[in-house]
Amino acid sequence: MFSLKKLAGVAAIAAAGLVLSACSGPTADNSSGSNAPGTSSAAVPSSGGPLKVAVVTHGSAGDAFWNVVKNGAEQAGKDLNVGVDYFSDGDPGNQARLIDNAVAQKVGGLVVSMANPQALQTSIQNAVKAGIPVITINSGEDFSAQFGAIAHVGQSEGLAGQGAGQRLKAAGKTKLLCVIHEAGNIGQNQRCDGAKQTFGNVTTLQVDISNPTDAQARIRGALQSDPSIDAVLALNSQVAARAVAAAKEASSKAQVATFDLNADVVAAIKDGSILFAVDQQQYEQGYLPIVFLKLYKENGNTIGGGHPVQTGPGFVDKTNIDTIAPYAQRGTR
């Protein structure tokens, strides 16, 4: 058995955001094979161990953000001798069925992101009734305890949006376009609402992340139709790249900021085409729940005291991008 003393040490390091992989660190998997995020038909192979945990997220196929979450969960499984199976599906009904399947397989723990909480409520509550401890991550923190989860790990989206709005206002921007890329995702609405509270003059635009060409065209159209927009807030790193391209096509003065990191965002911060990124440190959203579930199963420990375990927001800009870039490259930021 992995000793509780050693486990507590790992938990302390992870909670401080300093968990690193052995030697070279995990590598982001951006392949389109059967184990890539977004494939609901297959799971990442179990890493072995007496405790088996299913991680079920709403990640879209090929989304670099969710690759990092997966990397964190897998690395925690290796470090703690926990079997981790990762599943994802952007459709709420399909995600609920993945949870049901995990319950039917009698997993020892469940980690779930809740972008659409109501669609997942019955499935999560059935898991709790079956005696399976549930930890929610990333989205849906307001419903986590209500549904019976023992903890929530993520960032408060409203507070993150407020921080982004404050930074854009401090940069002298006066009108903000906030781009929502997943219909029905409550966290994205909370981000835009938070930005509105601190920035003031905010309009929203709905696009579809699964159709990046159309998303770019819609952003370009919004900037062309309203030249007074001088800032764009993307809520996803892939959408951010499209926003940068759209602003150039529209000959717009708007500067882009974004939530989350990927290689394109790192390069864009360095060259000045993206002002900053709101970093919720999603590697921790994959890693920490595995630590917490092992502590719960082996020592009855709980975390948070009824409050979310915050992994963000942090902010990445030109002042710290050189420090963060190597971690993003290896798939842990």
CSV table of C-alpha atoms in Angstrom, one decimal:
chain,number,residue,atom,x,y,z
A,1,MET,CA,0.0,0.0,0.0
A,2,PHE,CA,1.1,3.5,-0.8
A,3,SER,CA,1.9,4.9,2.7
A,4,LEU,CA,-0.3,7.6,4.1
A,5,LYS,CA,2.8,9.6,5.1
A,6,LYS,CA,4.1,9.6,1.6
A,7,LEU,CA,0.6,10.3,0.2
A,8,ALA,CA,0.2,13.3,2.5
A,9,GLY,CA,3.5,14.7,1.2
A,10,VAL,CA,2.4,14.4,-2.4
A,11,ALA,CA,-0.9,16.0,-1.6
A,12,ALA,CA,0.9,19.0,0.0
A,13,ILE,CA,3.1,19.4,-3.0
A,14,ALA,CA,0.2,19.1,-5.4
A,15,ALA,CA,-1.9,21.6,-3.6
A,16,ALA,CA,0.8,24.1,-3.8
A,17,GLY,CA,0.8,23.7,-7.6
A,18,LEU,CA,4.4,22.3,-7.7
A,19,VAL,CA,3.7,18.8,-8.8
A,20,LEU,CA,6.1,17.9,-11.6
A,21,SER,CA,6.5,14.7,-13.5
A,22,ALA,CA,9.4,12.4,-13.2
A,23,CYS,CA,12.4,13.7,-15.2
A,24,SER,CA,10.9,14.8,-18.5
A,25,GLY,CA,7.3,15.2,-17.3
A,26,PRO,CA,4.2,13.9,-19.1
A,27,THR,CA,3.8,14.7,-22.7
A,28,ALA,CA,0.6,16.2,-24.1
A,29,ASP,CA,-1.3,13.7,-26.2
A,30,ASN,CA,-2.8,15.5,-29.2
A,31,SER,CA,-3.3,12.4,-31.3
A,32,SER,CA,-6.6,11.6,-32.9
A,33,GLY,CA,-6.4,7.9,-31.9
A,34,SER,CA,-8.9,6.1,-29.7
A,35,ASN,CA,-7.5,7.4,-26.5
A,36,ALA,CA,-7.7,11.1,-27.3
A,37,PRO,CA,-10.0,13.3,-25.3
A,38,GLY,CA,-13.4,13.5,-26.9
A,39,THR,CA,-13.7,9.9,-27.8
A,40,SER,CA,-16.5,8.3,-25.7
A,41,SER,CA,-16.0,4.8,-27.1
A,42,ALA,CA,-12.6,4.1,-25.5
A,43,ALA,CA,-10.8,5.0,-22.3
A,44,VAL,CA,-7.2,5.7,-21.5
A,45,PRO,CA,-5.8,2.3,-20.3
A,46,SER,CA,-5.9,1.9,-16.6
A,47,SER,CA,-2.6,2.5,-14.8
A,48,GLY,CA,-3.2,-0.3,-12.4
A,49,GLY,CA,-3.6,-0.3,-8.6
A,50,PRO,CA,-6.3,-1.4,-6.1
A,51,LEU,CA,-8.3,1.9,-6.4
A,52,LYS,CA,-10.0,2.4,-9.8
A,53,VAL,CA,-11.2,5.9,-10.7
A,54,ALA,CA,-13.1,7.1,-13.7
A,55,VAL,CA,-12.6,10.6,-14.9
A,56,VAL,CA,-15.5,11.8,-17.1
A,57,THR,CA,-15.3,15.3,-18.6
A,58,HIS,CA,-17.1,17.4,-21.2
A,59,GLY,CA,-14.0,18.0,-23.2
A,60,SER,CA,-14.3,18.3,-27.0
A,61,ALA,CA,-12.3,16.1,-29.3
A,62,GLY,CA,-8.7,17.3,-29.6
A,63,ASP,CA,-9.0,20.1,-27.1
A,64,ALA,CA,-5.6,20.9,-25.8
A,65,PHE,CA,-7.0,22.1,-22.4
A,66,TRP,CA,-8.5,18.7,-21.6
A,67,ASN,CA,-5.3,16.9,-22.7
A,68,VAL,CA,-3.6,18.7,-19.8
A,69,VAL,CA,-6.4,17.6,-17.4
A,70,LYS,CA,-5.9,14.1,-18.7
A,71,ASN,CA,-2.2,14.3,-18.2
A,72,GLY,CA,-2.6,15.4,-14.6
A,73,ALA,CA,-5.0,12.5,-13.8
A,74,GLU,CA,-2.8,9.9,-15.5
A,75,GLN,CA,0.3,11.2,-13.7
A,76,ALA,CA,-1.5,11.1,-10.3
A,77,GLY,CA,-2.5,7.5,-11.1
A,78,LYS,CA,1.1,6.6,-11.7
A,79,ASP,CA,2.4,8.4,-8.7
A,80,LEU,CA,-0.2,7.0,-6.3
A,81,ASN,CA,-0.7,3.5,-7.7
A,82,VAL,CA,-4.3,4.3,-8.7
A,83,GLY,CA,-6.1,3.0,-11.8
A,84,VAL,CA,-7.3,5.9,-13.8
A,85,ASP,CA,-9.6,5.6,-16.8
A,86,TYR,CA,-10.3,8.9,-18.7
A,87,PHE,CA,-13.5,9.4,-20.8
A,88,SER,CA,-14.9,12.6,-22.3
A,89,ASP,CA,-17.8,13.7,-24.5
A,90,GLY,CA,-19.0,17.2,-25.2
A,91,ASP,CA,-22.7,16.1,-25.4
A,92,PRO,CA,-24.3,16.3,-21.9
A,93,GLY,CA,-26.5,13.2,-22.6
A,94,ASN,CA,-23.5,11.2,-23.7
A,95,GLN,CA,-21.5,12.4,-20.7
A,96,ALA,CA,-24.3,11.3,-18.4
A,97,ARG,CA,-24.2,7.8,-20.0
A,98,LEU,CA,-20.5,7.6,-19.5
A,99,ILE,CA,-21.1,8.3,-15.8
A,100,ASP,CA,-23.8,5.6,-15.7
A,101,ASN,CA,-21.4,3.1,-17.3
A,102,ALA,CA,-18.7,3.9,-14.7
A,103,VAL,CA,-21.3,3.3,-11.9
A,104,ALA,CA,-22.3,0.0,-13.4
A,105,GLN,CA,-18.7,-1.0,-13.4
A,106,LYS,CA,-18.5,-0.2,-9.7
A,107,VAL,CA,-15.5,2.1,-9.9
A,108,GLY,CA,-14.0,3.1,-6.6
A,109,GLY,CA,-14.2,6.9,-7.3
A,110,LEU,CA,-15.6,9.3,-9.9
A,111,VAL,CA,-14.3,12.6,-11.1
A,112,VAL,CA,-16.7,14.7,-13.2
A,113,SER,CA,-16.8,18.1,-14.9
A,114,MET,CA,-20.2,19.7,-14.8
A,115,ALA,CA,-20.6,22.2,-17.7
A,116,ASN,CA,-24.3,21.3,-17.8
A,117,PRO,CA,-25.1,20.3,-14.2
A,118,GLN,CA,-28.8,19.5,-14.7
A,119,ALA,CA,-28.1,17.0,-17.4
A,120,LEU,CA,-25.8,15.1,-15.1
A,121,GLN,CA,-27.7,15.4,-11.8
A,122,THR,CA,-29.4,12.0,-11.8
A,123,SER,CA,-26.3,10.2,-12.9
A,124,ILE,CA,-24.1,11.8,-10.3
A,125,GLN,CA,-26.7,11.3,-7.5
A,126,ASN,CA,-27.0,7.6,-8.6
A,127,ALA,CA,-23.2,7.3,-8.2
A,128,VAL,CA,-23.4,8.8,-4.7
A,129,LYS,CA,-26.3,6.4,-3.8
A,130,ALA,CA,-24.1,3.5,-5.0
A,131,GLY,CA,-21.5,4.5,-2.4
A,132,ILE,CA,-19.1,5.9,-5.0
A,133,PRO,CA,-17.3,9.1,-3.8
A,134,VAL,CA,-17.6,11.8,-6.4
A,135,ILE,CA,-15.3,14.9,-6.9
A,136,THR,CA,-16.4,17.5,-9.4
A,137,ILE,CA,-13.9,19.6,-11.3
A,138,ASN,CA,-13.8,22.7,-13.6
A,139,SER,CA,-17.4,23.6,-13.9
A,140,GLY,CA,-20.6,23.5,-11.8
A,141,GLU,CA,-19.2,24.3,-8.4
A,142,ASP,CA,-22.5,25.7,-7.2
A,143,PHE,CA,-24.1,22.3,-7.6
A,144,SER,CA,-21.3,20.1,-6.4
A,145,ALA,CA,-22.3,19.7,-2.8
A,146,GLN,CA,-26.0,19.7,-3.7
A,147,PHE,CA,-25.5,16.6,-5.9
A,148,GLY,CA,-23.5,14.9,-3.1
A,149,ALA,CA,-19.9,15.3,-4.3
A,150,ILE,CA,-17.3,15.3,-1.5
A,151,ALA,CA,-15.3,18.2,-3.1
A,152,HIS,CA,-15.0,20.5,-6.1
A,153,VAL,CA,-11.6,21.4,-7.7
A,154,GLY,CA,-11.4,24.3,-10.1
A,155,GLN,CA,-11.6,28.1,-10.3
A,156,SER,CA,-14.6,30.3,-9.5
A,157,GLU,CA,-15.5,31.4,-13.0
A,158,GLY,CA,-17.2,34.6,-11.9
A,159,LEU,CA,-14.1,35.7,-9.9
A,160,ALA,CA,-11.9,34.8,-12.9
A,161,GLY,CA,-14.0,36.9,-15.2
A,162,GLN,CA,-13.8,39.8,-12.8
A,163,GLY,CA,-10.0,39.5,-12.8
A,164,ALA,CA,-9.9,39.5,-16.6
A,165,GLY,CA,-12.2,42.5,-16.7
A,166,GLN,CA,-10.0,44.4,-14.2
A,167,ARG,CA,-6.9,43.8,-16.3
A,168,LEU,CA,-8.5,44.9,-19.5
A,169,LYS,CA,-9.8,48.0,-17.9
A,170,ALA,CA,-6.4,48.8,-16.5
A,171,ALA,CA,-5.0,48.4,-20.0
A,172,GLY,CA,-7.2,51.3,-21.1
A,173,LYS,CA,-9.8,49.3,-23.0
A,174,THR,CA,-13.4,50.6,-23.2
A,175,LYS,CA,-15.5,48.1,-25.0
A,176,LEU,CA,-15.2,44.3,-24.7
A,177,LEU,CA,-16.5,41.4,-26.8
A,178,CYS,CA,-16.7,38.2,-24.8
A,179,VAL,CA,-16.8,35.1,-27.0
A,180,ILE,CA,-18.8,32.1,-25.7
A,181,HIS,CA,-18.0,28.9,-27.5
A,182,GLU,CA,-20.2,26.2,-25.9
A,183,ALA,CA,-23.9,26.8,-25.7
A,184,GLY,CA,-25.3,25.9,-22.3
A,185,ASN,CA,-22.0,25.9,-20.5
A,186,ILE,CA,-22.8,27.9,-17.3
A,187,GLY,CA,-19.2,28.5,-16.5
A,188,GLN,CA,-18.7,30.5,-19.7
A,189,ASN,CA,-21.6,32.7,-19.0
A,190,GLN,CA,-20.2,33.3,-15.5
A,191,ARG,CA,-16.9,34.4,-16.9
A,192,CYS,CA,-18.5,37.0,-19.2
A,193,ASP,CA,-20.8,38.1,-16.4
A,194,GLY,CA,-17.8,38.5,-14.1
A,195,ALA,CA,-16.0,40.6,-16.7
A,196,LYS,CA,-19.0,42.8,-17.1
A,197,GLN,CA,-19.0,43.5,-13.3
A,198,THR,CA,-15.5,45.0,-13.4
A,199,PHE,CA,-15.1,46.2,-16.9
A,200,GLY,CA,-18.6,47.6,-17.6
A,201,ASN,CA,-19.2,47.8,-21.4
A,202,VAL,CA,-19.4,44.1,-22.5
A,203,THR,CA,-21.2,42.4,-25.3
A,204,THR,CA,-21.3,38.6,-25.8
A,205,LEU,CA,-21.0,36.6,-29.0
A,206,GLN,CA,-22.0,32.9,-29.4
A,207,VAL,CA,-19.8,30.7,-31.6
A,208,ASP,CA,-19.3,27.0,-31.9
A,209,ILE,CA,-15.9,25.7,-31.0
A,210,SER,CA,-16.4,22.6,-33.2
A,211,ASN,CA,-16.6,24.9,-36.2
A,212,PRO,CA,-13.5,27.1,-35.9
A,213,THR,CA,-13.7,28.6,-39.4
A,214,ASP,CA,-17.2,29.8,-38.7
A,215,ALA,CA,-16.1,31.1,-35.2
A,216,GLN,CA,-13.4,33.2,-36.8
A,217,ALA,CA,-15.8,34.6,-39.3
A,218,ARG,CA,-18.3,35.5,-36.6
A,219,ILE,CA,-15.7,37.3,-34.5
A,220,ARG,CA,-14.5,39.1,-37.6
A,221,GLY,CA,-18.0,40.2,-38.4
A,222,ALA,CA,-18.6,41.5,-34.9
A,223,LEU,CA,-15.5,43.6,-35.1
A,224,GLN,CA,-16.2,44.9,-38.5
A,225,SER,CA,-19.8,45.9,-37.5
A,226,ASP,CA,-18.7,47.7,-34.4
A,227,PRO,CA,-15.2,49.4,-34.7
A,228,SER,CA,-15.5,50.7,-31.2
A,229,ILE,CA,-14.7,47.2,-29.8
A,230,ASP,CA,-11.1,47.5,-28.6
A,231,ALA,CA,-10.8,44.2,-26.6
A,232,VAL,CA,-11.8,40.6,-27.2
A,233,LEU,CA,-12.0,38.0,-24.4
A,234,ALA,CA,-11.8,34.4,-25.6
A,235,LEU,CA,-12.8,31.7,-23.1
A,236,ASN,CA,-10.6,29.0,-24.7
A,237,SER,CA,-7.1,28.9,-26.1
A,238,GLN,CA,-8.1,27.6,-29.4
A,239,VAL,CA,-10.8,30.3,-29.9
A,240,ALA,CA,-8.1,32.8,-28.9
A,241,ALA,CA,-6.1,32.0,-32.0
A,242,ARG,CA,-9.2,32.5,-34.1
A,243,ALA,CA,-9.8,35.8,-32.4
A,244,VAL,CA,-6.3,37.0,-33.2
A,245,ALA,CA,-6.7,36.1,-36.8
A,246,ALA,CA,-10.2,37.7,-37.0
A,247,ALA,CA,-8.9,41.0,-35.6
A,248,LYS,CA,-6.2,41.1,-38.2
A,249,GLU,CA,-8.7,40.3,-41.0
A,250,ALA,CA,-11.0,43.0,-39.8
A,251,SER,CA,-8.2,45.6,-39.5
A,252,SER,CA,-9.5,46.0,-35.9
A,253,LYS,CA,-7.6,47.8,-33.1
A,254,ALA,CA,-9.0,45.2,-30.7
A,255,GLN,CA,-6.5,43.4,-28.4
A,256,VAL,CA,-7.2,39.8,-27.5
A,257,ALA,CA,-7.0,38.2,-24.0
A,258,THR,CA,-8.0,34.7,-23.3
A,259,PHE,CA,-8.7,32.0,-20.7
A,260,ASP,CA,-6.3,29.0,-20.7
A,261,LEU,CA,-3.0,28.2,-22.4
A,262,ASN,CA,-1.7,26.2,-25.3
A,263,ALA,CA,1.4,26.6,-27.6
A,264,ASP,CA,-0.3,29.1,-29.8
A,265,VAL,CA,-1.3,31.3,-26.8
A,266,VAL,CA,2.3,31.1,-25.4
A,267,ALA,CA,3.7,32.3,-28.7
A,268,ALA,CA,1.1,35.0,-29.1
A,269,ILE,CA,1.8,36.4,-25.6
A,270,LYS,CA,5.5,36.5,-26.5
A,271,ASP,CA,4.8,38.4,-29.7
A,272,GLY,CA,2.2,40.7,-28.2
A,273,SER,CA,-0.8,39.6,-30.1
A,274,ILE,CA,-2.4,38.3,-26.9
A,275,LEU,CA,-2.3,40.5,-23.9
A,276,PHE,CA,-2.7,37.9,-21.2
A,277,ALA,CA,-4.1,34.4,-20.4
A,278,VAL,CA,-6.2,33.5,-17.4
A,279,ASP,CA,-4.6,30.3,-16.2
A,280,GLN,CA,-6.8,27.9,-14.1
A,281,GLN,CA,-3.9,25.4,-13.9
A,282,GLN,CA,-6.0,22.5,-15.2
A,283,TYR,CA,-3.2,20.0,-14.6
A,284,GLU,CA,-4.2,20.3,-10.9
A,285,GLN,CA,-7.8,19.7,-11.8
A,286,GLY,CA,-6.7,16.3,-13.1
A,287,TYR,CA,-4.1,15.5,-10.5
A,288,LEU,CA,-5.6,16.7,-7.2
A,289,PRO,CA,-8.9,14.7,-7.3
A,290,ILE,CA,-6.9,11.5,-7.6
A,291,VAL,CA,-4.9,12.5,-4.5
A,292,PHE,CA,-8.1,13.4,-2.6
A,293,LEU,CA,-10.0,10.2,-3.6
A,294,LYS,CA,-7.1,8.1,-2.4
A,295,LEU,CA,-6.9,9.9,0.9
A,296,TYR,CA,-10.7,9.6,1.3
A,297,LYS,CA,-10.7,5.9,0.6
A,298,GLU,CA,-7.6,5.0,2.7
A,299,ASN,CA,-7.9,7.6,5.5
A,300,GLY,CA,-11.4,9.1,5.5
A,301,ASN,CA,-10.0,12.5,4.6
A,302,THR,CA,-12.1,15.3,3.0
A,303,ILE,CA,-10.9,18.6,1.6
A,304,GLY,CA,-12.3,22.1,1.3
A,305,GLY,CA,-14.7,22.3,4.2
A,306,GLY,CA,-17.6,22.7,1.9
A,307,HIS,CA,-15.8,25.3,-0.3
A,308,PRO,CA,-14.1,24.7,-3.7
A,309,VAL,CA,-10.4,24.0,-3.9
A,310,GLN,CA,-9.3,26.8,-6.1
A,311,THR,CA,-6.7,26.1,-8.8
A,312,GLY,CA,-7.0,29.7,-10.3
A,313,PRO,CA,-7.2,32.2,-11.5
A,314,GLY,CA,-3.6,32.9,-12.2
A,315,PHE,CA,-2.5,35.3,-15.0
A,316,VAL,CA,0.2,34.7,-17.6
A,317,ASP,CA,1.6,37.7,-19.5
A,318,LYS,CA,4.9,38.9,-20.8
A,319,THR,CA,6.2,39.2,-17.3
A,320,ASN,CA,6.1,35.5,-16.6
A,321,ILE,CA,5.6,33.7,-19.9
A,322,ASP,CA,9.2,32.6,-20.1
A,323,THR,CA,8.8,30.7,-16.8
A,324,ILE,CA,5.5,29.1,-17.8
A,325,ALA,CA,6.3,28.3,-21.4
A,326,PRO,CA,8.3,25.1,-20.8
A,327,TYR,CA,5.5,23.6,-18.6
A,328,ALA,CA,3.0,24.4,-21.3
A,329,GLN,CA,5.1,22.7,-23.9
A,330,ARG,CA,5.4,19.5,-22.0
A,331,GLY,CA,1.6,19.4,-21.3
A,332,THR,CA,1.4,20.3,-17.6
A,333,ARG,CA,0.2,24.0,-17.9
